[in-house]
Amino acid sequence: MTSDANRRGRLVVLAGPSGVGKSSVVHELRRLYPDLWFSVSATTREQRPGEQDGVDYRFVTADEFDRMIKDDELLEWAEIHRGIHRSGTPRTPIEERLAAGLPALVEVDLQGARNLRAAMPEAFLVFLSPPSWEALVERLVGRGTEAPEVVARRLRTAREELAAQSEFDAVVVNTDLTSAAQDLLKLILDKPVSNTPETHE
């Protein structure tokens, strides 16, 4: 039997289709529970107005990112928007949290979630799902400012991402922002790992 002092923290990986509201749920979680710890991704893209280095992202040069890859400092990384920039999940902060018996939350895309599961099989994967396909289409189409072919591509990608739900340990349905954030917190802190996906609405 493992004592509480020796128990590793839970690594929770949040992913879901484009337009489902992952960032909004994480922002709501930050607002409701400011002491909760989130992994800060390293990125080579330029810092945007209002963003804080070390809070929103860890902004690094392309050379520094290359060094991090070479020194195995990233649990996973990917090229974004056909190589315009790269982003990745730093290993050391997460390892330190888990070793201390504390939980860690990472928000990534589907491929990032798969890569994190490969790097850390004990990771608990949470899929953020829309209340319906129609609701997701409405969010993706948005203001109608994108070209039809762009919308069609995003919808195709979303269908592929939704089809991957069975790879995850739990599903949170984003019907209401606050409820989704509270359900996610429960999974981070309390919920035991299950072999079959659990749905939370």
Protein backbone atom coordinates (compact mmCIF):
# COMPACT_ATOMS: atom_id res chain seq x y z
CA MET A 1 0.00 0.00 0.00
CA THR A 2 1.38 3.41 -1.01
CA SER A 3 1.48 6.11 1.66
CA ASP A 4 0.25 9.61 0.88
CA ALA A 5 3.81 10.91 1.27
CA ASN A 6 5.04 8.65 -1.54
CA ARG A 7 2.07 8.98 -3.89
CA ARG A 8 2.80 10.76 -7.16
CA GLY A 9 0.57 13.59 -8.27
CA ARG A 10 -1.81 13.21 -11.18
CA LEU A 11 -0.91 14.56 -14.61
CA VAL A 12 -4.16 15.63 -16.27
CA VAL A 13 -4.04 16.27 -20.01
CA LEU A 14 -6.91 18.31 -21.50
CA ALA A 15 -7.64 18.07 -25.23
CA GLY A 16 -10.62 18.37 -27.55
CA PRO A 17 -11.69 19.51 -31.00
CA SER A 18 -10.97 22.98 -32.33
CA GLY A 19 -13.67 25.42 -31.24
CA VAL A 20 -14.86 23.40 -28.23
CA GLY A 21 -13.63 26.03 -25.76
CA LYS A 22 -10.53 24.49 -24.13
CA SER A 23 -8.87 27.85 -23.49
CA SER A 24 -12.12 29.32 -22.14
CA VAL A 25 -12.56 26.43 -19.69
CA VAL A 26 -8.94 26.75 -18.52
CA HIS A 27 -9.35 30.51 -18.07
CA GLU A 28 -12.50 29.89 -16.02
CA LEU A 29 -10.61 27.33 -13.95
CA ARG A 30 -7.88 29.91 -13.32
CA ARG A 31 -10.51 32.44 -12.24
CA LEU A 32 -12.30 30.05 -9.89
CA TYR A 33 -9.18 28.35 -8.50
CA PRO A 34 -6.17 30.67 -8.90
CA ASP A 35 -3.92 28.41 -6.79
CA LEU A 36 -4.25 25.48 -9.21
CA TRP A 37 -1.04 24.76 -11.14
CA PHE A 38 -0.96 24.73 -14.96
CA SER A 39 1.88 23.70 -17.22
CA VAL A 40 3.27 26.67 -19.18
CA SER A 41 4.21 25.71 -22.73
CA ALA A 42 7.45 26.83 -24.35
CA THR A 43 6.93 28.50 -27.73
CA THR A 44 9.00 30.15 -30.43
CA ARG A 45 6.22 32.47 -31.56
CA GLU A 46 6.40 36.18 -30.77
CA GLN A 47 4.89 37.46 -27.54
CA ARG A 48 1.52 39.14 -28.08
CA PRO A 49 0.33 42.31 -26.32
CA GLY A 50 -0.97 41.48 -22.85
CA GLU A 51 0.82 38.13 -22.62
CA GLN A 52 3.25 37.51 -19.76
CA ASP A 53 6.39 35.46 -20.19
CA GLY A 54 6.28 32.52 -17.80
CA VAL A 55 2.53 32.90 -17.24
CA ASP A 56 0.86 32.54 -20.64
CA TYR A 57 3.85 30.94 -22.35
CA ARG A 58 7.57 30.62 -21.90
CA PHE A 59 8.84 32.56 -24.92
CA VAL A 60 12.10 31.21 -26.31
CA THR A 61 14.20 31.62 -29.47
CA ALA A 62 14.34 28.96 -32.17
CA ASP A 63 17.91 28.12 -31.08
CA GLU A 64 16.83 27.72 -27.45
CA PHE A 65 13.95 25.47 -28.55
CA ASP A 66 16.41 23.35 -30.56
CA ARG A 67 18.57 23.03 -27.45
CA MET A 68 15.57 21.99 -25.33
CA ILE A 69 14.74 19.24 -27.84
CA LYS A 70 18.36 18.08 -27.95
CA ASP A 71 18.63 17.98 -24.13
CA ASP A 72 15.31 16.09 -23.80
CA GLU A 73 13.74 18.94 -21.82
CA LEU A 74 10.33 18.62 -23.53
CA LEU A 75 7.78 15.88 -22.89
CA GLU A 76 6.28 16.63 -26.31
CA TRP A 77 6.52 19.32 -28.97
CA ALA A 78 5.01 20.13 -32.34
CA GLU A 79 5.24 22.48 -35.28
CA ILE A 80 2.28 24.87 -35.37
CA HIS A 81 0.60 26.17 -38.51
CA ARG A 82 2.93 24.31 -40.89
CA GLY A 83 6.09 25.25 -39.08
CA ILE A 84 5.47 28.97 -38.52
CA HIS A 85 6.45 28.35 -34.90
CA ARG A 86 6.92 25.47 -32.46
CA SER A 87 5.47 24.79 -29.03
CA GLY A 88 6.18 22.13 -26.44
CA THR A 89 5.62 20.98 -22.85
CA PRO A 90 8.62 21.42 -20.52
CA ARG A 91 9.45 18.24 -18.61
CA THR A 92 11.09 19.44 -15.35
CA PRO A 93 8.24 21.55 -13.81
CA ILE A 94 5.76 18.69 -14.34
CA GLU A 95 8.13 16.03 -12.98
CA GLU A 96 8.76 18.16 -9.88
CA ARG A 97 5.03 18.63 -9.25
CA LEU A 98 4.21 14.95 -9.66
CA ALA A 99 7.16 13.86 -7.49
CA ALA A 100 5.86 16.15 -4.73
CA GLY A 101 2.46 14.42 -4.91
CA LEU A 102 0.79 17.47 -6.48
CA PRO A 103 -1.43 17.54 -9.59
CA ALA A 104 -0.51 19.19 -12.89
CA LEU A 105 -2.75 20.24 -15.79
CA VAL A 106 -1.61 20.44 -19.42
CA GLU A 107 -3.76 21.80 -22.27
CA VAL A 108 -2.75 20.46 -25.70
CA ASP A 109 -4.19 19.37 -29.03
CA LEU A 110 -5.03 15.75 -29.87
CA GLN A 111 -1.55 14.88 -31.12
CA GLY A 112 -0.03 16.50 -28.03
CA ALA A 113 -2.27 14.35 -25.82
CA ARG A 114 -1.18 11.21 -27.65
CA ASN A 115 2.47 12.19 -27.35
CA LEU A 116 2.11 12.89 -23.61
CA ARG A 117 0.45 9.51 -23.07
CA ALA A 118 3.36 7.87 -24.87
CA ALA A 119 5.89 9.81 -22.77
CA MET A 120 4.01 9.35 -19.48
CA PRO A 121 1.60 6.38 -19.63
CA GLU A 122 0.19 7.28 -16.19
CA ALA A 123 -1.22 10.55 -17.56
CA PHE A 124 -4.99 10.96 -17.13
CA LEU A 125 -6.48 12.16 -20.42
CA VAL A 126 -9.63 14.31 -20.37
CA PHE A 127 -11.55 15.02 -23.57
CA LEU A 128 -13.55 18.26 -23.71
CA SER A 129 -16.59 17.61 -25.87
CA PRO A 130 -19.25 19.97 -27.28
CA PRO A 131 -22.87 19.42 -26.21
CA SER A 132 -23.68 18.50 -29.82
CA TRP A 133 -22.15 18.46 -33.30
CA GLU A 134 -24.44 21.36 -34.23
CA ALA A 135 -23.11 23.45 -31.34
CA LEU A 136 -19.53 22.81 -32.46
CA VAL A 137 -20.36 23.74 -36.06
CA GLU A 138 -21.87 26.99 -34.83
CA ARG A 139 -18.72 27.78 -32.84
CA LEU A 140 -16.38 26.89 -35.70
CA VAL A 141 -18.30 28.82 -38.34
CA GLY A 142 -18.32 31.76 -35.90
CA ARG A 143 -18.69 35.19 -37.42
CA GLY A 144 -18.65 33.92 -40.99
CA THR A 145 -15.37 35.70 -41.78
CA GLU A 146 -13.45 32.60 -42.93
CA ALA A 147 -13.46 31.24 -46.47
CA PRO A 148 -15.73 28.20 -47.03
CA GLU A 149 -12.74 25.92 -47.71
CA VAL A 150 -11.16 26.93 -44.39
CA VAL A 151 -14.39 26.21 -42.51
CA ALA A 152 -14.71 22.86 -44.31
CA ARG A 153 -11.14 21.91 -43.32
CA ARG A 154 -11.76 22.85 -39.69
CA LEU A 155 -14.95 20.77 -39.62
CA ARG A 156 -13.16 17.75 -41.11
CA THR A 157 -10.46 18.06 -38.46
CA ALA A 158 -13.08 18.40 -35.73
CA ARG A 159 -14.80 15.18 -36.86
CA GLU A 160 -11.46 13.34 -36.69
CA GLU A 161 -10.79 14.75 -33.22
CA LEU A 162 -14.27 13.82 -31.94
CA ALA A 163 -13.72 10.27 -33.20
CA ALA A 164 -10.75 9.98 -30.82
CA GLN A 165 -12.85 10.30 -27.63
CA SER A 166 -12.46 6.59 -26.86
CA GLU A 167 -8.70 7.12 -26.37
CA PHE A 168 -9.40 9.29 -23.30
CA ASP A 169 -10.01 8.35 -19.67
CA ALA A 170 -12.86 10.81 -19.10
CA VAL A 171 -15.11 13.11 -21.13
CA VAL A 172 -16.29 16.53 -19.93
CA VAL A 173 -19.15 18.05 -21.94
CA ASN A 174 -18.78 21.82 -22.27
CA THR A 175 -22.45 22.77 -21.95
CA ASP A 176 -21.76 25.44 -19.34
CA LEU A 177 -18.36 27.06 -18.81
CA THR A 178 -18.40 27.08 -15.00
CA SER A 179 -19.78 23.55 -14.72
CA ALA A 180 -17.17 22.25 -17.16
CA ALA A 181 -14.40 23.94 -15.15
CA GLN A 182 -15.73 22.45 -11.90
CA ASP A 183 -15.97 18.98 -13.45
CA LEU A 184 -12.40 19.30 -14.68
CA LEU A 185 -11.20 20.32 -11.21
CA LYS A 186 -12.91 17.28 -9.71
CA LEU A 187 -11.04 15.03 -12.13
CA ILE A 188 -7.75 16.78 -11.35
CA LEU A 189 -8.10 16.43 -7.58
CA ASP A 190 -10.41 13.53 -6.75
CA LYS A 191 -11.44 11.17 -9.49
CA PRO A 192 -9.77 7.75 -9.65
CA VAL A 193 -8.45 6.60 -13.01
CA SER A 194 -10.93 4.39 -14.88
CA ASN A 195 -10.36 2.09 -17.82
CA THR A 196 -13.57 3.24 -19.46
CA PRO A 197 -14.32 6.88 -20.33
CA GLU A 198 -16.54 8.65 -17.83
CA THR A 199 -18.85 11.40 -19.07
CA HIS A 200 -19.43 14.53 -16.99
CA GLU A 201 -22.12 17.04 -17.94
